Coordinates of C-alpha atoms and ligand atoms in Angstrom, one line a residue:
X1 CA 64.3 56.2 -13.7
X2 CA 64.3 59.2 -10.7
X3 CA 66.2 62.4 -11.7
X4 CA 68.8 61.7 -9.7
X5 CA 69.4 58.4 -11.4
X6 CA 69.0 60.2 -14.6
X7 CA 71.5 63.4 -13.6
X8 CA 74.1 60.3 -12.3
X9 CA 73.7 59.2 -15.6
X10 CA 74.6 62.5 -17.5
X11 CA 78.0 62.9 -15.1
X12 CA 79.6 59.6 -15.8
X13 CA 78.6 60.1 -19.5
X14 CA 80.4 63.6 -19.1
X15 CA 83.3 62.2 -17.4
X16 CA 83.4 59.4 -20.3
X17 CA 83.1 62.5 -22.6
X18 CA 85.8 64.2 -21.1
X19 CA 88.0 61.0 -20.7
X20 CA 88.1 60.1 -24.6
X21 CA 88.4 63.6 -25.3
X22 CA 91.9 63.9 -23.3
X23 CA 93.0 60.6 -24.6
X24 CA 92.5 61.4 -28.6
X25 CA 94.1 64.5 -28.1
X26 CA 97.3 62.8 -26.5
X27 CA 97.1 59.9 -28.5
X28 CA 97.2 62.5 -31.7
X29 CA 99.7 64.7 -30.7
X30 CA 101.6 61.5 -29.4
X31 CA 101.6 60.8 -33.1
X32 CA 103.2 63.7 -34.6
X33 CA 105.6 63.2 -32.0
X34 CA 106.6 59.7 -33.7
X35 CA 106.5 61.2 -37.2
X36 CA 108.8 63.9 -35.8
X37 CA 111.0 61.6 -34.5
X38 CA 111.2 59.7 -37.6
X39 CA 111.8 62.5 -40.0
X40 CA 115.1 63.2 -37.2
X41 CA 115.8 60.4 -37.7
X42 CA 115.8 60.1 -41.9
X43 CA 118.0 63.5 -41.8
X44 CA 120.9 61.7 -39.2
X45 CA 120.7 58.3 -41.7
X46 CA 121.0 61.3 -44.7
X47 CA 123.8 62.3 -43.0
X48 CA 125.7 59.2 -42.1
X49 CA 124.8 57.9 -45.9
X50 CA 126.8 61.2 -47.0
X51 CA 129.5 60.8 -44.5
X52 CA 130.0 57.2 -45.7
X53 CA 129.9 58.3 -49.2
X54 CA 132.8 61.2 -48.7
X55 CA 134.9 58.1 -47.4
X56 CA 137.7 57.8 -50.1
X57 CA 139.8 55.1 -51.0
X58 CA 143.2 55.0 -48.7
X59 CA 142.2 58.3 -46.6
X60 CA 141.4 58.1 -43.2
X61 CA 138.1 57.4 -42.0
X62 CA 136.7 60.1 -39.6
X63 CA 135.2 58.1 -37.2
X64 CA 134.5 60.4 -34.5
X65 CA 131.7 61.7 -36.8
X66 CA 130.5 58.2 -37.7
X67 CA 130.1 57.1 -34.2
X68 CA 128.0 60.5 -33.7
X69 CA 126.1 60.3 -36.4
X70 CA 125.1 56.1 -35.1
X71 CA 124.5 57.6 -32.1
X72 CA 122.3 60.3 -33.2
X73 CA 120.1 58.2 -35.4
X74 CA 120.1 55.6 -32.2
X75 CA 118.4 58.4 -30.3
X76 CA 114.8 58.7 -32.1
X77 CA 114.2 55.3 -31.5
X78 CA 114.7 55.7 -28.1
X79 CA 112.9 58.8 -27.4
X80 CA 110.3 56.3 -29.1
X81 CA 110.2 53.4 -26.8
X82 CA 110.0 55.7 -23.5
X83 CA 107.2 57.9 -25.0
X84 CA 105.1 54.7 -25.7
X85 CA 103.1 53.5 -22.4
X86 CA 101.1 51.0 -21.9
X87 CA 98.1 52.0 -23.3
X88 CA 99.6 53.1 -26.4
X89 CA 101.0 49.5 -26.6
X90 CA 97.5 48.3 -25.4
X91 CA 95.8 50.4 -28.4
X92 CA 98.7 49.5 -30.4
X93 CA 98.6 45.7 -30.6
X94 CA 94.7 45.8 -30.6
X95 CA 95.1 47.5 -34.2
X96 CA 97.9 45.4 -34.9
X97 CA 100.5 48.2 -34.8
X98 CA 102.4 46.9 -32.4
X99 CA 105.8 46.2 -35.0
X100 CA 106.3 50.3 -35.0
X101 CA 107.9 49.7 -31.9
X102 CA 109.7 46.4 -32.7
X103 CA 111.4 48.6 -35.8
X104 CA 112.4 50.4 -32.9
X105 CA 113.8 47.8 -30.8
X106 CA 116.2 46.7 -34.4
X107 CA 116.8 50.5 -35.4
X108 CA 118.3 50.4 -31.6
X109 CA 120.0 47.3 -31.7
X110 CA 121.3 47.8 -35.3
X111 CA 122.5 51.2 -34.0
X112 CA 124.2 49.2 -31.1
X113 CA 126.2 46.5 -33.0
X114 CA 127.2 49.7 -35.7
X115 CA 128.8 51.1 -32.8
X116 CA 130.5 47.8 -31.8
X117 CA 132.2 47.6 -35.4
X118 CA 133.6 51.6 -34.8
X119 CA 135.4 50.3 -32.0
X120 CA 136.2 46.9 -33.2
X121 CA 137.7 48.6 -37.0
X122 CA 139.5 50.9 -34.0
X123 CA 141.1 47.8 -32.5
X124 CA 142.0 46.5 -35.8
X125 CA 139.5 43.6 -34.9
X126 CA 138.2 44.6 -38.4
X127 CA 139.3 45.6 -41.6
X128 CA 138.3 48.6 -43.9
X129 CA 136.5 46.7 -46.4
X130 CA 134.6 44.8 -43.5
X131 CA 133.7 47.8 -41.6
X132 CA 132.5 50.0 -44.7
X133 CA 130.3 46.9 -45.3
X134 CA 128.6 47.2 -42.2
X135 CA 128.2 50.7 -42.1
X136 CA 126.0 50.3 -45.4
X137 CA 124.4 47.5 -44.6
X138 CA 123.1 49.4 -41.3
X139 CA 122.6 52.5 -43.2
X140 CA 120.2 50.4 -45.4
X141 CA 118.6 48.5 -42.6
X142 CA 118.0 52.4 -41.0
X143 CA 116.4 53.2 -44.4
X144 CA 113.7 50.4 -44.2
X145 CA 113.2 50.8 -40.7
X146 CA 112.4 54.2 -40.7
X147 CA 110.1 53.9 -44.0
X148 CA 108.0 50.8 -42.5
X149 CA 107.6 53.4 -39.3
X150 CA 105.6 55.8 -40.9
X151 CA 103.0 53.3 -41.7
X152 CA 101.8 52.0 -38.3
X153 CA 102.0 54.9 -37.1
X154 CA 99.7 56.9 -39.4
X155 CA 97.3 53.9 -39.0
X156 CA 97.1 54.2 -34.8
X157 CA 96.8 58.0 -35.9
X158 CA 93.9 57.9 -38.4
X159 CA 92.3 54.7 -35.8
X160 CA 91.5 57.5 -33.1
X161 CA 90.2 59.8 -35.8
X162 CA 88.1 57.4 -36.8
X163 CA 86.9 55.7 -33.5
X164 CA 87.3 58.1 -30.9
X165 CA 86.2 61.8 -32.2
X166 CA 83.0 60.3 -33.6
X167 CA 82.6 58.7 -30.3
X168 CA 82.7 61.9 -28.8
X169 CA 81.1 63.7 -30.5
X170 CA 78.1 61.1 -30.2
X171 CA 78.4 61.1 -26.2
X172 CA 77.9 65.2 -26.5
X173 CA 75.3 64.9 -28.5
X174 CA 73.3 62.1 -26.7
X175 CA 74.6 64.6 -23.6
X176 CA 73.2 67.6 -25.0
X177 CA 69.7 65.5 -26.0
X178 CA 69.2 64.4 -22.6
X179 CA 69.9 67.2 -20.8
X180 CA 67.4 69.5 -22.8
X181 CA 64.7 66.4 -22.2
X182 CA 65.7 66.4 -18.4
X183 CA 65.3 69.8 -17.7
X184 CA 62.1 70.4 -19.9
X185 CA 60.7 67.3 -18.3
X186 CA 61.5 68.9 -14.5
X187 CA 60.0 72.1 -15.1
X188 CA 57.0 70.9 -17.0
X189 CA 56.3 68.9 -13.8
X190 CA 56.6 71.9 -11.7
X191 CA 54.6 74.3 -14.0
X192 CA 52.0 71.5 -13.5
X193 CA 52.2 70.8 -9.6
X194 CA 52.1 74.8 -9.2
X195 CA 49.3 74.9 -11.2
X196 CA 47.7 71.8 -9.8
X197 CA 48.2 73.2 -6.0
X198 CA 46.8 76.6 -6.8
X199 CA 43.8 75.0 -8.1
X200 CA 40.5 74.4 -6.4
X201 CA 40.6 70.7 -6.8
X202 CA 39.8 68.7 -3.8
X203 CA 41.9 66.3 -2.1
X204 CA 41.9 63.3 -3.6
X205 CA 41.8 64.9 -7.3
X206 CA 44.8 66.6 -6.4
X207 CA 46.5 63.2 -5.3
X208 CA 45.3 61.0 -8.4
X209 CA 47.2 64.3 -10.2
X210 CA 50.1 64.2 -8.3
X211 CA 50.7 59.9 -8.9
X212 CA 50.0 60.9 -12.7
X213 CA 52.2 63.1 -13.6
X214 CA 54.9 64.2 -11.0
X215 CA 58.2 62.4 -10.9
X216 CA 58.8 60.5 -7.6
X217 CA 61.2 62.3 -6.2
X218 CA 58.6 66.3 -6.3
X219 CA 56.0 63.2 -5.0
X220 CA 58.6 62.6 -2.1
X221 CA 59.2 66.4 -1.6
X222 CA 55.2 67.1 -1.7
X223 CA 54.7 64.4 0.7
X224 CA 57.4 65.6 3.2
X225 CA 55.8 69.4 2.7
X226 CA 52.7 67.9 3.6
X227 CA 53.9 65.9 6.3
X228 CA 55.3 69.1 8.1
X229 CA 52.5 71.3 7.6
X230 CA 49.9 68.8 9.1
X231 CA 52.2 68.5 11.8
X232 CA 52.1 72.0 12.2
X233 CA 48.7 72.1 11.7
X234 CA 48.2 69.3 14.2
X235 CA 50.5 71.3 16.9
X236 CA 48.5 74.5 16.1
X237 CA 44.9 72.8 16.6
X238 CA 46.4 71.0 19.8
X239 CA 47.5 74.4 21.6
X240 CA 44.2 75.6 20.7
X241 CA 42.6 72.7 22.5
X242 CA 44.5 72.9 25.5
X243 CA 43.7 76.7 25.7
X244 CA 39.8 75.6 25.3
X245 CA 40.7 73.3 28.0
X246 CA 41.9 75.6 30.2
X247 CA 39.4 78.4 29.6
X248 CA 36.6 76.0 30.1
X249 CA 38.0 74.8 33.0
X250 CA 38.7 77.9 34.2
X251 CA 35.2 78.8 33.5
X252 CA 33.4 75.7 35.5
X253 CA 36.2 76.3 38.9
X254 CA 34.9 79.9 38.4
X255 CA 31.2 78.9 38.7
X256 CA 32.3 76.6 41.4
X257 CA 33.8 79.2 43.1
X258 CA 30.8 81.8 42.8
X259 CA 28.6 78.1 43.8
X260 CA 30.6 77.6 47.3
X261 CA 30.3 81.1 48.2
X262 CA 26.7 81.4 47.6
X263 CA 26.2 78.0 48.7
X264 CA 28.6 79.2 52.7
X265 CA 26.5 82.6 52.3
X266 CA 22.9 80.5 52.3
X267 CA 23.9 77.8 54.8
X268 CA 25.0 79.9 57.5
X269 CA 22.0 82.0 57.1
X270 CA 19.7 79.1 57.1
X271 CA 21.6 77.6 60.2
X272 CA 21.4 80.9 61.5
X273 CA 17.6 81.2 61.9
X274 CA 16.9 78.3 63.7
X275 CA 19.5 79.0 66.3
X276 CA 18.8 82.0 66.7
X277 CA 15.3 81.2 67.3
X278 CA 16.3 78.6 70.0
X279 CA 18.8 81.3 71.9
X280 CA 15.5 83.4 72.2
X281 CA 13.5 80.8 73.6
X282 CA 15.7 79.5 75.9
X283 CA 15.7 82.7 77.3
X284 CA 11.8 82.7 77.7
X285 CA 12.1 79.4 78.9
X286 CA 14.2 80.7 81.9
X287 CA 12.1 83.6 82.7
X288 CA 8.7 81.0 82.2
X289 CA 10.4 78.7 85.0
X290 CA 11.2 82.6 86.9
X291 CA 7.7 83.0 87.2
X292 CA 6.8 79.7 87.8
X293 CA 4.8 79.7 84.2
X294 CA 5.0 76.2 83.2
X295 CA 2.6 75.9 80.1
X296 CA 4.6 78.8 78.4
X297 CA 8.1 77.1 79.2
X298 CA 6.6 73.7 77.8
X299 CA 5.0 75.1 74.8
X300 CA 8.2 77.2 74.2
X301 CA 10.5 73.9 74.8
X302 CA 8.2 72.1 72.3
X303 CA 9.3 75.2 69.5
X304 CA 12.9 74.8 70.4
X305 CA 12.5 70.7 69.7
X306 CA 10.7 71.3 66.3
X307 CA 13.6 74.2 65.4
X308 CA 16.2 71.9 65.8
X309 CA 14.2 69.2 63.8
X310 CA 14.5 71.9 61.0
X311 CA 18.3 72.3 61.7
X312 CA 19.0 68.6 61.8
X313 CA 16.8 68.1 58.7
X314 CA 18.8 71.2 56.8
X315 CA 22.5 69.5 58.1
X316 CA 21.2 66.2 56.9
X317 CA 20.4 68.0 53.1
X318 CA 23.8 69.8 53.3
X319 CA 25.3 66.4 54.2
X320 CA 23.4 64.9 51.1
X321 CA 24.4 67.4 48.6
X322 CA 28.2 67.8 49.9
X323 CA 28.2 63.7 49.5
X324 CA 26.4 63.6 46.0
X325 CA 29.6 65.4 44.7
X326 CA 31.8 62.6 46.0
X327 CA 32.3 59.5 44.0
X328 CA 30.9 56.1 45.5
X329 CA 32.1 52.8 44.3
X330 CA 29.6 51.1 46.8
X331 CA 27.4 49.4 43.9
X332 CA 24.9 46.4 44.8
X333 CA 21.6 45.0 42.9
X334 CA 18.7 47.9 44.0
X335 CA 15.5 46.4 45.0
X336 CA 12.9 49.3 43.3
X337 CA 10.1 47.6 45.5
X338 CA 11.9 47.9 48.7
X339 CA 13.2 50.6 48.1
X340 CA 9.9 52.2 48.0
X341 CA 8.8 50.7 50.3
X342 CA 11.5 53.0 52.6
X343 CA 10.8 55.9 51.3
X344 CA 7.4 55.8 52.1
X345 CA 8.3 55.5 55.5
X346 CA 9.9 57.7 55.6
X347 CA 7.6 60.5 53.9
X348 CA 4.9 59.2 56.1
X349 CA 4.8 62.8 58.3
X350 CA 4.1 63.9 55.2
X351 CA 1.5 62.1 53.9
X352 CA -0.8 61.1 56.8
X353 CA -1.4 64.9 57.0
X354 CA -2.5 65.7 53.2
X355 CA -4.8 64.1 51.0
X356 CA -2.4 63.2 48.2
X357 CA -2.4 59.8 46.5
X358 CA 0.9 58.2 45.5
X359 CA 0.7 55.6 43.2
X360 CA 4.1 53.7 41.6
X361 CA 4.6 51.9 38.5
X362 CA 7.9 49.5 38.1
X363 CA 8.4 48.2 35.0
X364 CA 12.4 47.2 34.8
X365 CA 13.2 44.6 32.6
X366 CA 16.8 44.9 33.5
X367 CA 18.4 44.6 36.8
X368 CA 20.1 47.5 37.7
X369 CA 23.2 47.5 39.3
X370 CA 24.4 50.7 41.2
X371 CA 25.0 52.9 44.2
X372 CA 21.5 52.9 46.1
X373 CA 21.6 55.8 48.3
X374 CA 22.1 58.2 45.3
X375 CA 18.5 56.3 43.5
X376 CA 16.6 56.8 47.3
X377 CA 17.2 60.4 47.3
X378 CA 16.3 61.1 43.6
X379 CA 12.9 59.3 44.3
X380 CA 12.3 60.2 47.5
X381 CA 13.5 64.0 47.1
X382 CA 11.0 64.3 43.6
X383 CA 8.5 62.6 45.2
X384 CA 8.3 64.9 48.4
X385 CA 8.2 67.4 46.4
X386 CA 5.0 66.3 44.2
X387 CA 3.4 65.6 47.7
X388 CA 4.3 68.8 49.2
X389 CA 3.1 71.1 46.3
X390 CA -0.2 68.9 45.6
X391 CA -3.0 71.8 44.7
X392 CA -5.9 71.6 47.2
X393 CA -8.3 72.9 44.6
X394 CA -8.2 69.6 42.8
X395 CA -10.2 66.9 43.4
X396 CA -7.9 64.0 43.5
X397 CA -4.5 65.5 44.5
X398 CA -2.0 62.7 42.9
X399 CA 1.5 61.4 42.4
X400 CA 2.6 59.2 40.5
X401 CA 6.0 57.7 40.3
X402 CA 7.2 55.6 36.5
X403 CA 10.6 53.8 37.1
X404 CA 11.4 51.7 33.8
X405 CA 14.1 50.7 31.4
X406 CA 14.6 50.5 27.3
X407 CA 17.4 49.2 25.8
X408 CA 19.7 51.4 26.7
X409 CA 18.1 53.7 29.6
X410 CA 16.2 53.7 32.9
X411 CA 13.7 56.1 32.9
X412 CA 12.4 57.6 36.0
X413 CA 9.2 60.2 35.6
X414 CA 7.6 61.5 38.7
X415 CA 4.3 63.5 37.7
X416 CA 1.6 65.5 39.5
X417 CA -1.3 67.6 39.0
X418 CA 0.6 69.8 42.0
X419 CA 0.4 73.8 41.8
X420 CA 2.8 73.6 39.5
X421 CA 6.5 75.5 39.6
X422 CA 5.5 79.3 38.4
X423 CA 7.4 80.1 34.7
X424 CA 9.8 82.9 36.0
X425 CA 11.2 80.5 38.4
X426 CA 11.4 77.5 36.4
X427 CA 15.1 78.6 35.5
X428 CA 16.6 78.4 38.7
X429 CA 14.4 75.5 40.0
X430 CA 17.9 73.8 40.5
X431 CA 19.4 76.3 42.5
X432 CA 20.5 75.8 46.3
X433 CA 18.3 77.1 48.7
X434 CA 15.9 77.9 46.3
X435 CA 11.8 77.9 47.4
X436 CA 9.1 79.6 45.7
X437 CA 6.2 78.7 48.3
X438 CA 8.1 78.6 51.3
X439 CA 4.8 79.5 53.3
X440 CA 3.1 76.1 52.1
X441 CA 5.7 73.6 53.4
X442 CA 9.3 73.2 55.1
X443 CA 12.4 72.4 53.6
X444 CA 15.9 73.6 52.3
X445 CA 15.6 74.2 49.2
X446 CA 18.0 71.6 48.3
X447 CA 16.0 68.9 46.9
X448 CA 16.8 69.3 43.5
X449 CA 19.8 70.5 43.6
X450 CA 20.8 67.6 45.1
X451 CA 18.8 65.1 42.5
X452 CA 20.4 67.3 39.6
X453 CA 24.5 66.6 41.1
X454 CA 23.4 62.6 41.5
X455 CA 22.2 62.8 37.9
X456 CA 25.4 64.9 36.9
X457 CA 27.3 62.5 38.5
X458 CA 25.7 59.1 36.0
X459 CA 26.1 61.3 33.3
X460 CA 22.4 61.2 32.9
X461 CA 19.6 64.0 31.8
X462 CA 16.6 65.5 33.6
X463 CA 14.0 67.5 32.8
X464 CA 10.9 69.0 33.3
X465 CA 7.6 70.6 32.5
X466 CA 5.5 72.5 35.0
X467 CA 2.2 74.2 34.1
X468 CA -0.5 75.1 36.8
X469 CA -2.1 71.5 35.7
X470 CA 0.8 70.2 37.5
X471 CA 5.2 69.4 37.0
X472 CA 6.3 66.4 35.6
X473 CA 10.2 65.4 36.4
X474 CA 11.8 63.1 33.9
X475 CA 15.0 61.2 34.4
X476 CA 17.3 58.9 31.6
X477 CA 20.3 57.7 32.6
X478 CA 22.6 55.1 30.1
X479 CA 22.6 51.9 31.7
X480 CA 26.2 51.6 31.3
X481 CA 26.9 54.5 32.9
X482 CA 25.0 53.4 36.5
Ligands
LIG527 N1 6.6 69.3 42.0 C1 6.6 70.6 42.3 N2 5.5 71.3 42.2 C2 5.6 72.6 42.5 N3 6.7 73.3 42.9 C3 7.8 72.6 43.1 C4 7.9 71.2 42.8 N4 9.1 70.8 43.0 C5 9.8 71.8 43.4 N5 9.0 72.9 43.5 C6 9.5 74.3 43.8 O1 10.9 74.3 43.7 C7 11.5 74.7 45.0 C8 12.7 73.9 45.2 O2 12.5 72.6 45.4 P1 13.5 71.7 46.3 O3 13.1 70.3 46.3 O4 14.9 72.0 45.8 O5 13.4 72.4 47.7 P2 12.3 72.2 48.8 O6 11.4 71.1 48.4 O7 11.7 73.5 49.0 O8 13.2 71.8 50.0 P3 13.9 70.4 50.3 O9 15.3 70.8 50.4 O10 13.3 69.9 51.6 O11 13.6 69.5 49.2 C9 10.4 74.3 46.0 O12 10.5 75.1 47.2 C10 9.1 74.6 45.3 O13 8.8 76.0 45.3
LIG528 MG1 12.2 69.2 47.8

């Protein structure tokens, strides 16, 4: 049983309590009210027996007294009936003491016809003898009445003595009993839950505890205590989240911000260069053709083409790294072997001139499915790179390029036995516009930044080592992420 039940239990027992309590003490004084009524009534019979015997022969009979007197003694057993409810008559005819009142009822009617025979001896309906008659015969009848009274109503009297008070005064102390129990029991379970919750114990001891010894209803209030904090808790480690959130993104539009502007500042100053270079020219082109110098304007034209080829080729790399940042749904099966194939076409300037081997390994047990432009430049911009950094001191300048798959991966590795990426630079080898032999071959300088954004952009991981033996470039990206 919960405490509530067990405190619902204690008030209706109270109330029980309090209900008998107010019922003896009515039913009691209710009593003495009978037995006073009764000894009344033996003093007005006393007095009508004394009247009657003061009557003498051939004197007048004072009957003004004798009808008061009747009416007096009529009077008690009245008051009698109306004092007696319902539950008095209830009690009354359970103990079989019911008659006290039907001694009544006579006394009344008795009373009654006595009075008749006053007014009947009046109207002469009567003689003396007759009337004197029934004046002792009522007197006697009063006399019995009144003694058979007493003893119901001692009986109902000593009945709630008996039943009720003990009653009580069981209730108060089954009351008193239960009470002590309750509130011992409710603050032994707190002494223990304080001393259970300021102990070390972990979790689930504390729990196996709690379901032990605690009542349900300090399990109920634990639970909803610990329901709110962990919701606190929950709303506390939330904000702190979203402020993470929002500091680290703060953070990366920060670094995109400083990116952009280095990124405007190192364009325009790449662009610049060649066209500035071509403004001069064109102005010793005009002054060649002036003085009819035609070799020097042809050789000077030929400088302007290969300029712009440097510009176009720099607009093509900031085309290739502004569209690496965009997403491209455009996924088809990628031919590796073909694909090849059109890169070295398109490094061919490059390698008819140097004496650099490429060699390529396929081993894909997996068709991979994905955007193709974004693979062509990873290959093609790591494998330029091996190629345009080969070391001339070495005897067999090589490339070598390793695209293959495990279970979860494709694994691309591009390795050399190039000049190798010198350590202090190795950090920003991914930075735009970022050369560390610019004398030995053109470019950018946005080769690898623009490999590092496409493998950014599968989620994927590169690395590298680089030692004067030569670089090797090492891609994995999750299959399910192509
Ligand atoms: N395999 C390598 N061996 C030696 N140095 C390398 C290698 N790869 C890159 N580097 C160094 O890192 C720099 C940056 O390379 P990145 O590919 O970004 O630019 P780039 O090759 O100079 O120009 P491009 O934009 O035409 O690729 C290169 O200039 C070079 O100094
Ligand atoms: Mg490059």
């Amino acid at each position: 049983m919960n405490i509530s039940k067990k405190l619902l239990l204690i008030v209706v027992l109270t109330c029980l309590e309090v209900s008998i309590t107010v019922f003896s003490a009515f039913e009691i004084a209710k009593g003495a009210q009978f037995h006073q009524l009764n000894f009344l009534h033996l003093k007005y019979i006393n007095q009508l027996d004394k009247a009657v015997d003061k009557i003498l022969p051939n004197t007048q009979i004072n009957l003004a007294a004798i009808e008061a007197n009747i009416l007096a003694i009529r009077q008690q057993p009245m008051n009698c009936l109306k004092a007696a409810n319902a539950l008095n008559k209830l009690v009354m005819n359970i103990i079989d003491t019911r008659h006290a009142l039907t001694l009544c009822k006579q006394d009344v009617k008795r009373a009654n016809t006595t009075l008749q025979s006053v007014n009947d001896y009046k109207n002469d309906k009567i003689n003396r003898a007759e009337f004197l008659f029934i004046l002792n015969h009522a007197l006697d009848e009063f006399n019995d009445n009144s003694e058979q009274f007493e003893g119901p109503i001692t009986k109902t009297v000593s009945f709630i003595f008996v039943t009720f008070i003990p009653l009580v005064i069981v209730i108060s102390i089954f009351n008193v009993i239960y009470i002590s129990y309750l509130s011992r029991t409710i603050s032994s379970s707190i002494r223990n839950l304080t001393t259970l919750l300021s102990s070390k114990s972990n979790k689930t001891d504390l729990e196996d505890n709690f379901s032990k010894s605690t009542p349900d209803e300090l399990k109920e209030l634990i639970s909803a205590a610990k329901k709110r904090i962990e919701n606190d808790l929950l709303n506390i480690e939330s904000s702190k989240e979203l402020k993470a959130i929002v500091s680290s993104q703060t953070d990366s539009l920060q670094l995109a911000n400083d990116e952009l502007a280095q990124f405007a500042y190192r364009a325009s100053h790449d662009l610049k260069a060649p066209l500035s270079a071509v403004k001069s020219l064109s102005r010793f082109i005009v002054k060649d053709i002036e003085s009819n110098d035609t070799a020097e304007a042809i050789s000077n034209a030929k400088t302007i083409t290969k300029q712009m080829e440097k510009l176009e080729s720099l607009v093509v790399d900031i085309l290739q790294l502004a569209k690496a940042d965009i997403g491209n749904e455009e996924t088809s099966p990628i031919n590796f072997e073909q694909l090849i194939v059109d890169v070295k076409e398109r490094l061919y300037w490059l390698m008819q001139d140097i004496p650099c081997q490429l060699e390529i390994h396929i081993n894909l047990e997996v068709e991979i499915i994905s955007d193709k432009v974004r693979f062509t430049q990873i290959i093609e911009n790591l494998v330029s790179n091996g190629l345009k950094y080969y070391d001339k001191n070495k005897v067999s300048p090589l490339v070598k390029l390793d695209i293959s798959n495990n279970e979860n991966s494709i694994i691309i590795v591009v390795t050399d036995n190039g000049i190798g990426i010198p350590k202090p630079f190795q950090a920003q080898v991914y930075g735009m516009f970022k050369r560390f032999n610019p004398e030995l071959c053109s470019g950018s300088g946005l080769g690898l930044s623009i490999v590092k954004k496409h493998v950014e952009y599968f989620k994927g991981e590169i690395t590298f080592q680089s030692s004067e033996q030569g670089t090797i470039f090492k891609i994995i990206i999750a299959l399910d992420k192509l």
